[in-house]
Amino acid sequence: MEFRMEVLKFGGSSLVSAEAMQRVRDVLIARRGTQRIVVCSAMGGVTNALIQIGLKAAQGDPGHAKLLDDLIQRHRATLDELGMDANAPVRSELQEKFDRLRSLCSGICLLEELSAKSMDQLVSFGERLAVPMVNAWLDQAGLKTRRVDAREWIATDDQFGAAEVNRKASYQNIQAGVQADDSFEVLITEGFIGRTAAGETTTLGRGGSDYTASLIASAIEAECLEKSTDVPGMLTADPRMVPGAQVIDEMSYEEAMELCHFGAKVIYHPTIAPLRDKGIPLIVRSTFNSEAPGTRIVSQPSKAVTVRGLSSVDGIALLTLEGGSLIGRPGFSSRIFSALAQAGVNVTLITQSSSENSLTVGIAESDLDAGLAALESDLASDITLNRLAPIRVDESLSIVALVGTGMERAIGVSGKAFKALADSRVNIRAIAQGSTERNISIVVNTPDVPEALRALHRSFFDEQPEPCVQVFCAGVGQVGREFIGQWANTKSAMEAQLGCPIKLVGLANSTAFALDSNGLEADLQALHQAEGAQTASNPLEALQAFHALPGNRKIYVDNSAAESVADAGVEALKLGMGYVCSNKIAATRSMEDWRLLQACGPRFKNETNVGAALPILHGLRSMLETGDRIKRIEAVLSGSVNYIFSALDEGVKFSDAVRDAGAKGYTEPDARMDLSGMDVARKVLILARMCGAELTLNEVEVNGFLPAAAFDGSAEGFMAQLDALGERVDAMAAEAKGGGKRLRFVATWSPETGCSCALKALDASHAFYALEGTDNAVSILSDRYADKPLVIQGAGAGGALTASGVLADVYAVARWMLTQDAVQS
């Protein structure tokens, strides 16, 4: 029996408020002319609220009454916002339902018992409250409506909570119900609910409203079923994890079922089968843009593609059995599946080695205890006799699935997927592919799912950009601005050397970032313009946006002094990017963090952490790599502090020298960062760690030249008392000068004494006596430089110098990346 009708299903997000219901009305009025059956869910959030109310009531918690009052008030307020008259029949109808709902909750609370049957009765009120409101609203808008209680149509068994539908009886009910009066423009009914032969209310499981709509569409052989929701259609991936996810214009029933099975929440997976049986198209589109094409799900899509979409499901555990020839014997697999079935455990994934030495099954983590107990009981004798190894359990896993009927005819899909994951450093724990070749299931660690989806999406869906190196600069202060300027001046020449474009695609300050895959070189003020700038609550948000850009040659540059940006830099390394930093924080945190940085090899560069653009770290690294052993390091490592103390040599007051250094940009905006000695402590710690010392920042002895109390309070307060604070330092300088000496802030390290920093009075024979201005100097005593230490000296402060070192590091990482590409190809 065929009716020239369409079925529309509106979910909770489409009915979440009066404003949303107004959009539903607008959609139906705009598309007037075709008869439609509209299936409604509860208002968004109501089903969850009813479950919570029921659970509280079953515990005897009087707080359930307040939650119920709130829910009732929400529905009344919605009627008010829809402009329903105080005497409108819908208000009295809803009041009757409110009274019955209160009575049911009171009974649950009194008995302190909530059976599956009572829960079904309770949650059914969500749809039963929504439908009268929508019906009254559409009627008020001038549409000719008819309303049917879905329980008169949907016949089920008595498996409360997830009732099985009697499709034959339901189809007969639906066809007879529609024929009884087909003079409507819009027939409205509830989703989700049904009724047993004994007249008891049941529910079809969460998402069951989709299934209701599918059953109705199939029964009347509708022209189509349209699901109106809060997303524009079925997407190629979850947009919360893959910002570039695209709307799928058309797909097959089988592809939709696979995606839904593996976590796509847009459609309740049992919805598909009744439509497939009758060849009825399913259209998924947004309520907020009902004219958009959305996704059309049909028997034969007009366009064949290899991979149609990606999906994922969390909460997976793997049980692995290993043991010689036993696993390969006939009947062994059946024995495993029977044991799990008897324990009520569903197998999600199966994979077996070709040697037949191991068998792995994937199950839901929630079933892990039951599944493991069932197998250990059934296989106890085999494990005891060592015919099988003890069952290995792996938890906190997820399945990432590639779905597409085109995989059946394509070669190299698995290889392409595995390469994409390898390039993004995602470890594959297990794989499986069904004989239909519509699905490749890949098991990964759950924390890796977002990166796995992004990597696969880039490989299969994103337009592949021209090969290039992409750079993101976090920090646009003094060093950052100089870096950008030097970048602009050297970019073309460097591209000619590399034979590859290198683009500055992102900039960030402490509150916002700008990102453009085409490069920001033409508009370096993007951060200061409202258009193009995006706010970010933390640097990791900006990093993730950078990471989401197509391309796998990315370098994250940290020109800040912030701990949170250092966190992002370490995360960038974990994501497979390069990390270049003038910020010393990352390299001076825990030894665990230091080892992680060093393990990244050429992807991590921090040459400017010590001595700005001076080749101090490079020189020290070369000595160590060629077998030299470092005995002692002595160094002046702060250009700003040395500038201040060399000014004292000329009779300038300490306070005036500090102000002058700040005016020339040698100190940080807050001069206390330079004068506390902690900046020098970080630098000497980095030198010591490079020599193999396992030290932390707390173990560096810092003997400051200002009292500790001077660093309390604000930067403004510190500068206000600078004259008084400087008197002691001026006296020390005068005393040193009287003895033919000069004050210098010197850092030292040796394996025997560890790290320390202190103000020292040096005589004319010392290598650092003649240091002037912003010069840094490092004296390295080693096996090879035993008689006369190696001294590296030069200017060590200023934004331009530091930026040049950072830029050199960026170009070094870019060269390495392109070399790696050449090796792999």
PDB file of C-alpha atoms in Angstrom, residues 89-333:
ATOM      1  CA  PRO A  89      -6.958  23.309  25.434  1.00  0.00           C
ATOM      2  CA  VAL A  90      -3.304  22.253  25.277  1.00  0.00           C
ATOM      3  CA  ARG A  91      -2.704  23.787  28.705  1.00  0.00           C
ATOM      4  CA  SER A  92      -5.379  21.688  30.377  1.00  0.00           C
ATOM      5  CA  GLU A  93      -4.180  18.585  28.529  1.00  0.00           C
ATOM      6  CA  LEU A  94      -0.631  19.129  29.712  1.00  0.00           C
ATOM      7  CA  GLN A  95      -1.820  19.828  33.247  1.00  0.00           C
ATOM      8  CA  GLU A  96      -3.547  16.453  33.284  1.00  0.00           C
ATOM      9  CA  LYS A  97      -0.309  14.818  32.155  1.00  0.00           C
ATOM     10  CA  PHE A  98       1.672  16.758  34.778  1.00  0.00           C
ATOM     11  CA  ASP A  99      -0.686  15.446  37.478  1.00  0.00           C
ATOM     12  CA  ARG A 100      -0.270  11.858  36.270  1.00  0.00           C
ATOM     13  CA  LEU A 101       3.489  12.313  36.109  1.00  0.00           C
ATOM     14  CA  ARG A 102       3.578  13.603  39.687  1.00  0.00           C
ATOM     15  CA  SER A 103       1.469  10.673  40.824  1.00  0.00           C
ATOM     16  CA  LEU A 104       3.794   8.185  39.118  1.00  0.00           C
ATOM     17  CA  CYS A 105       6.886   9.757  40.703  1.00  0.00           C
ATOM     18  CA  SER A 106       5.239   9.797  44.121  1.00  0.00           C
ATOM     19  CA  GLY A 107       4.508   6.093  43.796  1.00  0.00           C
ATOM     20  CA  ILE A 108       8.102   5.331  42.794  1.00  0.00           C
ATOM     21  CA  CYS A 109       9.352   7.352  45.767  1.00  0.00           C
ATOM     22  CA  LEU A 110       6.957   5.679  48.172  1.00  0.00           C
ATOM     23  CA  LEU A 111       7.924   2.162  47.052  1.00  0.00           C
ATOM     24  CA  GLU A 112      11.577   3.113  46.513  1.00  0.00           C
ATOM     25  CA  GLU A 113      11.505   0.896  43.461  1.00  0.00           C
ATOM     26  CA  LEU A 114      11.924   1.679  39.769  1.00  0.00           C
ATOM     27  CA  SER A 115      11.269  -1.309  37.540  1.00  0.00           C
ATOM     28  CA  ALA A 116      11.994  -1.298  33.797  1.00  0.00           C
ATOM     29  CA  LYS A 117       8.255  -1.155  33.258  1.00  0.00           C
ATOM     30  CA  SER A 118       7.879   1.922  35.474  1.00  0.00           C
ATOM     31  CA  MET A 119      10.875   3.565  33.835  1.00  0.00           C
ATOM     32  CA  ASP A 120       9.273   3.120  30.400  1.00  0.00           C
ATOM     33  CA  GLN A 121       6.055   4.665  31.682  1.00  0.00           C
ATOM     34  CA  LEU A 122       8.036   7.555  33.163  1.00  0.00           C
ATOM     35  CA  VAL A 123      10.250   8.446  30.188  1.00  0.00           C
ATOM     36  CA  SER A 124       7.357   8.105  27.737  1.00  0.00           C
ATOM     37  CA  PHE A 125       6.046  11.395  29.133  1.00  0.00           C
ATOM     38  CA  GLY A 126       8.826  13.251  27.275  1.00  0.00           C
ATOM     39  CA  GLU A 127       7.269  12.585  23.873  1.00  0.00           C
ATOM     40  CA  ARG A 128       3.729  12.641  25.226  1.00  0.00           C
ATOM     41  CA  LEU A 129       4.258  16.203  26.487  1.00  0.00           C
ATOM     42  CA  ALA A 130       6.055  17.453  23.388  1.00  0.00           C
ATOM     43  CA  VAL A 131       3.548  16.285  20.775  1.00  0.00           C
ATOM     44  CA  PRO A 132       0.493  18.212  22.147  1.00  0.00           C
ATOM     45  CA  MET A 133       2.617  21.377  22.248  1.00  0.00           C
ATOM     46  CA  VAL A 134       3.857  21.003  18.663  1.00  0.00           C
ATOM     47  CA  ASN A 135       0.378  20.069  17.453  1.00  0.00           C
ATOM     48  CA  ALA A 136      -1.210  23.120  19.108  1.00  0.00           C
ATOM     49  CA  TRP A 137       1.525  25.375  17.737  1.00  0.00           C
ATOM     50  CA  LEU A 138       1.102  24.132  14.160  1.00  0.00           C
ATOM     51  CA  ASP A 139      -2.670  24.317  14.458  1.00  0.00           C
ATOM     52  CA  GLN A 140      -2.376  27.909  15.636  1.00  0.00           C
ATOM     53  CA  ALA A 141      -0.155  28.629  12.597  1.00  0.00           C
ATOM     54  CA  GLY A 142      -2.991  27.567  10.275  1.00  0.00           C
ATOM     55  CA  LEU A 143      -1.852  24.077   9.295  1.00  0.00           C
ATOM     56  CA  LYS A 144      -4.508  21.372   9.184  1.00  0.00           C
ATOM     57  CA  THR A 145      -3.224  18.854  11.675  1.00  0.00           C
ATOM     58  CA  ARG A 146      -4.182  15.439  12.969  1.00  0.00           C
ATOM     59  CA  ARG A 147      -2.732  13.798  16.020  1.00  0.00           C
ATOM     60  CA  VAL A 148      -2.231  10.085  16.698  1.00  0.00           C
ATOM     61  CA  ASP A 149      -0.961   8.393  19.848  1.00  0.00           C
ATOM     62  CA  ALA A 150       1.986   6.318  18.590  1.00  0.00           C
ATOM     63  CA  ARG A 151       1.057   3.555  21.022  1.00  0.00           C
ATOM     64  CA  GLU A 152      -1.994   2.855  18.845  1.00  0.00           C
ATOM     65  CA  TRP A 153       0.347   2.085  15.939  1.00  0.00           C
ATOM     66  CA  ILE A 154       3.572   0.575  17.327  1.00  0.00           C
ATOM     67  CA  ALA A 155       2.992  -2.953  18.656  1.00  0.00           C
ATOM     68  CA  THR A 156       5.800  -4.417  20.781  1.00  0.00           C
ATOM     69  CA  ASP A 157       6.667  -7.241  23.120  1.00  0.00           C
ATOM     70  CA  ASP A 158       7.131  -6.624  26.841  1.00  0.00           C
ATOM     71  CA  GLN A 159      10.930  -6.234  26.917  1.00  0.00           C
ATOM     72  CA  PHE A 160      10.695  -2.906  28.722  1.00  0.00           C
ATOM     73  CA  GLY A 161      13.519  -0.479  27.985  1.00  0.00           C
ATOM     74  CA  ALA A 162      14.272  -1.872  24.538  1.00  0.00           C
ATOM     75  CA  ALA A 163      11.086  -3.475  23.299  1.00  0.00           C
ATOM     76  CA  GLU A 164      11.052  -5.543  20.124  1.00  0.00           C
ATOM     77  CA  VAL A 165       8.621  -4.259  17.514  1.00  0.00           C
ATOM     78  CA  ASN A 166       6.100  -6.566  15.877  1.00  0.00           C
ATOM     79  CA  ARG A 167       6.576  -5.090  12.435  1.00  0.00           C
ATOM     80  CA  LYS A 168       3.704  -6.929  10.742  1.00  0.00           C
ATOM     81  CA  ALA A 169       1.145  -5.828  13.329  1.00  0.00           C
ATOM     82  CA  SER A 170       2.589  -2.321  13.477  1.00  0.00           C
ATOM     83  CA  TYR A 171       2.426  -1.928   9.688  1.00  0.00           C
ATOM     84  CA  GLN A 172      -1.210  -2.973   9.681  1.00  0.00           C
ATOM     85  CA  ASN A 173      -1.979  -0.500  12.483  1.00  0.00           C
ATOM     86  CA  ILE A 174      -0.178   2.337  10.693  1.00  0.00           C
ATOM     87  CA  GLN A 175      -1.823   1.716   7.312  1.00  0.00           C
ATOM     88  CA  ALA A 176      -5.290   1.476   8.851  1.00  0.00           C
ATOM     89  CA  GLY A 177      -4.637   4.539  10.999  1.00  0.00           C
ATOM     90  CA  VAL A 178      -3.577   6.699   8.073  1.00  0.00           C
ATOM     91  CA  GLN A 179      -6.478   5.523   5.878  1.00  0.00           C
ATOM     92  CA  ALA A 180      -8.995   6.298   8.646  1.00  0.00           C
ATOM     93  CA  ASP A 181      -8.612  10.024   7.984  1.00  0.00           C
ATOM     94  CA  ASP A 182      -6.181  11.269   5.368  1.00  0.00           C
ATOM     95  CA  SER A 183      -7.515  14.814   5.097  1.00  0.00           C
ATOM     96  CA  PHE A 184      -4.641  16.305   7.083  1.00  0.00           C
ATOM     97  CA  GLU A 185      -1.709  18.424   5.969  1.00  0.00           C
ATOM     98  CA  VAL A 186       0.402  17.267   8.885  1.00  0.00           C
ATOM     99  CA  LEU A 187      -0.177  14.191  11.032  1.00  0.00           C
ATOM    100  CA  ILE A 188       1.774  14.335  14.289  1.00  0.00           C
ATOM    101  CA  THR A 189       2.767  11.425  16.498  1.00  0.00           C
ATOM    102  CA  GLU A 190       5.323  10.454  19.087  1.00  0.00           C
ATOM    103  CA  GLY A 191       8.535   8.611  18.447  1.00  0.00           C
ATOM    104  CA  PHE A 192      10.213   6.222  20.889  1.00  0.00           C
ATOM    105  CA  ILE A 193       7.102   4.679  22.448  1.00  0.00           C
ATOM    106  CA  GLY A 194       4.913   1.654  21.773  1.00  0.00           C
ATOM    107  CA  ARG A 195       2.451  -0.647  23.503  1.00  0.00           C
ATOM    108  CA  THR A 196       2.251  -4.319  24.394  1.00  0.00           C
ATOM    109  CA  ALA A 197      -0.720  -6.527  23.578  1.00  0.00           C
ATOM    110  CA  ALA A 198      -1.765  -6.022  27.209  1.00  0.00           C
ATOM    111  CA  GLY A 199      -1.843  -2.240  26.716  1.00  0.00           C
ATOM    112  CA  GLU A 200       1.328  -1.420  28.660  1.00  0.00           C
ATOM    113  CA  THR A 201       3.577   1.419  27.493  1.00  0.00           C
ATOM    114  CA  THR A 202       7.028   0.443  26.212  1.00  0.00           C
ATOM    115  CA  THR A 203      10.012   2.264  24.734  1.00  0.00           C
ATOM    116  CA  LEU A 204      12.201   1.276  21.806  1.00  0.00           C
ATOM    117  CA  GLY A 205      15.555   2.228  23.325  1.00  0.00           C
ATOM    118  CA  ARG A 206      17.448   5.507  23.209  1.00  0.00           C
ATOM    119  CA  GLY A 207      17.243   6.850  19.677  1.00  0.00           C
ATOM    120  CA  GLY A 208      14.020   4.931  19.173  1.00  0.00           C
ATOM    121  CA  SER A 209      12.228   7.945  17.684  1.00  0.00           C
ATOM    122  CA  ASP A 210      14.257   7.461  14.510  1.00  0.00           C
ATOM    123  CA  TYR A 211      13.110   3.862  14.413  1.00  0.00           C
ATOM    124  CA  THR A 212       9.458   4.884  14.859  1.00  0.00           C
ATOM    125  CA  ALA A 213       9.725   7.239  11.887  1.00  0.00           C
ATOM    126  CA  SER A 214      11.377   4.502   9.821  1.00  0.00           C
ATOM    127  CA  LEU A 215       8.607   2.021  10.613  1.00  0.00           C
ATOM    128  CA  ILE A 216       5.923   4.538   9.621  1.00  0.00           C
ATOM    129  CA  ALA A 217       7.720   5.439   6.389  1.00  0.00           C
ATOM    130  CA  SER A 218       8.124   1.771   5.508  1.00  0.00           C
ATOM    131  CA  ALA A 219       4.509   0.917   6.343  1.00  0.00           C
ATOM    132  CA  ILE A 220       3.074   3.592   4.058  1.00  0.00           C
ATOM    133  CA  GLU A 221       5.900   3.309   1.485  1.00  0.00           C
ATOM    134  CA  ALA A 222       6.548   7.012   1.845  1.00  0.00           C
ATOM    135  CA  GLU A 223       8.405   8.976  -0.791  1.00  0.00           C
ATOM    136  CA  CYS A 224      11.145   9.636   1.737  1.00  0.00           C
ATOM    137  CA  LEU A 225      11.953   9.863   5.422  1.00  0.00           C
ATOM    138  CA  GLU A 226      13.605  13.100   6.457  1.00  0.00           C
ATOM    139  CA  LYS A 227      15.390  13.418   9.759  1.00  0.00           C
ATOM    140  CA  SER A 228      15.624  17.051  10.824  1.00  0.00           C
ATOM    141  CA  THR A 229      18.368  17.591  13.379  1.00  0.00           C
ATOM    142  CA  ASP A 230      21.001  20.065  14.580  1.00  0.00           C
ATOM    143  CA  VAL A 231      23.705  19.018  12.118  1.00  0.00           C
ATOM    144  CA  PRO A 232      23.761  19.650   8.352  1.00  0.00           C
ATOM    145  CA  GLY A 233      23.809  15.940   7.507  1.00  0.00           C
ATOM    146  CA  MET A 234      25.981  12.879   7.886  1.00  0.00           C
ATOM    147  CA  LEU A 235      29.564  14.071   8.087  1.00  0.00           C
ATOM    148  CA  THR A 236      32.820  12.520   6.962  1.00  0.00           C
ATOM    149  CA  ALA A 237      33.947  12.563  10.620  1.00  0.00           C
ATOM    150  CA  ASP A 238      32.986  13.916  14.022  1.00  0.00           C
ATOM    151  CA  PRO A 239      33.404  17.720  13.665  1.00  0.00           C
ATOM    152  CA  ARG A 240      34.309  18.022  17.340  1.00  0.00           C
ATOM    153  CA  MET A 241      37.537  16.161  16.565  1.00  0.00           C
ATOM    154  CA  VAL A 242      37.938  16.963  12.869  1.00  0.00           C
ATOM    155  CA  PRO A 243      37.119  20.644  12.255  1.00  0.00           C
ATOM    156  CA  GLY A 244      37.300  20.127   8.491  1.00  0.00           C
ATOM    157  CA  ALA A 245      34.641  17.393   8.411  1.00  0.00           C
ATOM    158  CA  GLN A 246      32.430  17.634   5.315  1.00  0.00           C
ATOM    159  CA  VAL A 247      28.775  16.850   4.657  1.00  0.00           C
ATOM    160  CA  ILE A 248      28.347  13.569   2.767  1.00  0.00           C
ATOM    161  CA  ASP A 249      25.946  14.331  -0.069  1.00  0.00           C
ATOM    162  CA  GLU A 250      24.896  10.724  -0.738  1.00  0.00           C
ATOM    163  CA  MET A 251      25.634   7.288   0.678  1.00  0.00           C
ATOM    164  CA  SER A 252      24.268   3.750   0.681  1.00  0.00           C
ATOM    165  CA  TYR A 253      22.140   2.140   3.365  1.00  0.00           C
ATOM    166  CA  GLU A 254      24.983  -0.267   4.119  1.00  0.00           C
ATOM    167  CA  GLU A 255      27.487   2.544   4.551  1.00  0.00           C
ATOM    168  CA  ALA A 256      25.118   4.384   6.873  1.00  0.00           C
ATOM    169  CA  MET A 257      24.590   1.238   8.963  1.00  0.00           C
ATOM    170  CA  GLU A 258      28.350   0.719   9.272  1.00  0.00           C
ATOM    171  CA  LEU A 259      28.962   4.328  10.342  1.00  0.00           C
ATOM    172  CA  CYS A 260      26.118   4.196  12.859  1.00  0.00           C
ATOM    173  CA  HIS A 261      27.363   0.905  14.278  1.00  0.00           C
ATOM    174  CA  PHE A 262      30.776   2.435  14.837  1.00  0.00           C
ATOM    175  CA  GLY A 263      29.680   5.485  16.729  1.00  0.00           C
ATOM    176  CA  ALA A 264      28.059   7.978  14.328  1.00  0.00           C
ATOM    177  CA  LYS A 265      25.236   9.348  16.508  1.00  0.00           C
ATOM    178  CA  VAL A 266      23.207  11.084  13.817  1.00  0.00           C
ATOM    179  CA  ILE A 267      21.014   8.047  13.132  1.00  0.00           C
ATOM    180  CA  TYR A 268      19.855   5.262  15.455  1.00  0.00           C
ATOM    181  CA  HIS A 269      21.241   2.251  13.593  1.00  0.00           C
ATOM    182  CA  PRO A 270      18.056   0.023  13.542  1.00  0.00           C
ATOM    183  CA  THR A 271      16.415   2.861  11.574  1.00  0.00           C
ATOM    184  CA  ILE A 272      18.035   1.819   8.308  1.00  0.00           C
ATOM    185  CA  ALA A 273      16.745  -1.732   7.833  1.00  0.00           C
ATOM    186  CA  PRO A 274      13.007  -0.980   7.300  1.00  0.00           C
ATOM    187  CA  LEU A 275      13.892   1.750   4.786  1.00  0.00           C
ATOM    188  CA  ARG A 276      16.315  -0.487   2.921  1.00  0.00           C
ATOM    189  CA  ASP A 277      13.680  -3.199   2.642  1.00  0.00           C
ATOM    190  CA  LYS A 278      11.380  -0.793   0.771  1.00  0.00           C
ATOM    191  CA  GLY A 279      14.029   1.324  -0.963  1.00  0.00           C
ATOM    192  CA  ILE A 280      12.856   4.520   0.760  1.00  0.00           C
ATOM    193  CA  PRO A 281      15.423   7.339   0.751  1.00  0.00           C
ATOM    194  CA  LEU A 282      16.483   8.769   4.107  1.00  0.00           C
ATOM    195  CA  ILE A 283      17.437  12.447   4.096  1.00  0.00           C
ATOM    196  CA  VAL A 284      19.358  13.952   7.003  1.00  0.00           C
ATOM    197  CA  ARG A 285      19.489  17.740   7.145  1.00  0.00           C
ATOM    198  CA  SER A 286      19.517  20.613   9.596  1.00  0.00           C
ATOM    199  CA  THR A 287      16.365  22.148  11.005  1.00  0.00           C
ATOM    200  CA  PHE A 288      18.237  25.448  10.964  1.00  0.00           C
ATOM    201  CA  ASN A 289      18.891  25.231   7.203  1.00  0.00           C
ATOM    202  CA  SER A 290      16.091  23.135   5.792  1.00  0.00           C
ATOM    203  CA  GLU A 291      16.786  24.192   2.203  1.00  0.00           C
ATOM    204  CA  ALA A 292      20.275  22.684   2.246  1.00  0.00           C
ATOM    205  CA  PRO A 293      20.538  19.295   0.516  1.00  0.00           C
ATOM    206  CA  GLY A 294      21.873  17.457   3.557  1.00  0.00           C
ATOM    207  CA  THR A 295      22.725  13.775   3.159  1.00  0.00           C
ATOM    208  CA  ARG A 296      20.654  11.411   1.052  1.00  0.00           C
ATOM    209  CA  ILE A 297      20.845   7.710   1.977  1.00  0.00           C
ATOM    210  CA  VAL A 298      19.759   5.399  -0.843  1.00  0.00           C
ATOM    211  CA  SER A 299      20.237   1.934  -2.329  1.00  0.00           C
ATOM    212  CA  GLN A 300      22.736   2.975  -5.008  1.00  0.00           C
ATOM    213  CA  PRO A 301      24.564   6.300  -4.587  1.00  0.00           C
ATOM    214  CA  SER A 302      25.123   8.082  -7.889  1.00  0.00           C
ATOM    215  CA  LYS A 303      28.799   8.636  -7.130  1.00  0.00           C
ATOM    216  CA  ALA A 304      31.172   5.877  -6.076  1.00  0.00           C
ATOM    217  CA  VAL A 305      33.947   6.776  -3.633  1.00  0.00           C
ATOM    218  CA  THR A 306      36.554   4.656  -1.909  1.00  0.00           C
ATOM    219  CA  VAL A 307      35.958   5.873   1.652  1.00  0.00           C
ATOM    220  CA  ARG A 308      32.626   7.507   2.473  1.00  0.00           C
ATOM    221  CA  GLY A 309      33.220   8.407   6.109  1.00  0.00           C
ATOM    222  CA  LEU A 310      35.089   7.825   9.346  1.00  0.00           C
ATOM    223  CA  SER A 311      33.684   6.928  12.723  1.00  0.00           C
ATOM    224  CA  SER A 312      34.881   5.764  16.108  1.00  0.00           C
ATOM    225  CA  VAL A 313      33.636   3.963  19.174  1.00  0.00           C
ATOM    226  CA  ASP A 314      35.295   4.191  22.585  1.00  0.00           C
ATOM    227  CA  GLY A 315      35.291   1.837  25.543  1.00  0.00           C
ATOM    228  CA  ILE A 316      36.857  -1.197  23.851  1.00  0.00           C
ATOM    229  CA  ALA A 317      38.927  -3.922  25.506  1.00  0.00           C
ATOM    230  CA  LEU A 318      40.928  -6.629  23.744  1.00  0.00           C
ATOM    231  CA  LEU A 319      41.247 -10.197  24.999  1.00  0.00           C
ATOM    232  CA  THR A 320      44.149 -12.042  23.350  1.00  0.00           C
ATOM    233  CA  LEU A 321      44.633 -15.793  23.435  1.00  0.00           C
ATOM    234  CA  GLU A 322      47.987 -17.294  22.463  1.00  0.00           C
ATOM    235  CA  GLY A 323      49.024 -20.923  22.383  1.00  0.00           C
ATOM    236  CA  GLY A 324      50.601 -23.026  19.691  1.00  0.00           C
ATOM    237  CA  SER A 325      48.364 -25.198  17.547  1.00  0.00           C
ATOM    238  CA  LEU A 326      45.378 -25.235  19.882  1.00  0.00           C
ATOM    239  CA  ILE A 327      43.948 -21.978  18.524  1.00  0.00           C
ATOM    240  CA  GLY A 328      43.998 -23.254  14.947  1.00  0.00           C
ATOM    241  CA  ARG A 329      42.037 -26.418  15.711  1.00  0.00           C
ATOM    242  CA  PRO A 330      38.481 -26.723  14.358  1.00  0.00           C
ATOM    243  CA  GLY A 331      35.898 -25.674  16.915  1.00  0.00           C
ATOM    244  CA  PHE A 332      38.188 -23.542  19.054  1.00  0.00           C
ATOM    245  CA  SER A 333      36.741 -20.219  17.853  1.00  0.00           C
TER     246      SER A 333
END
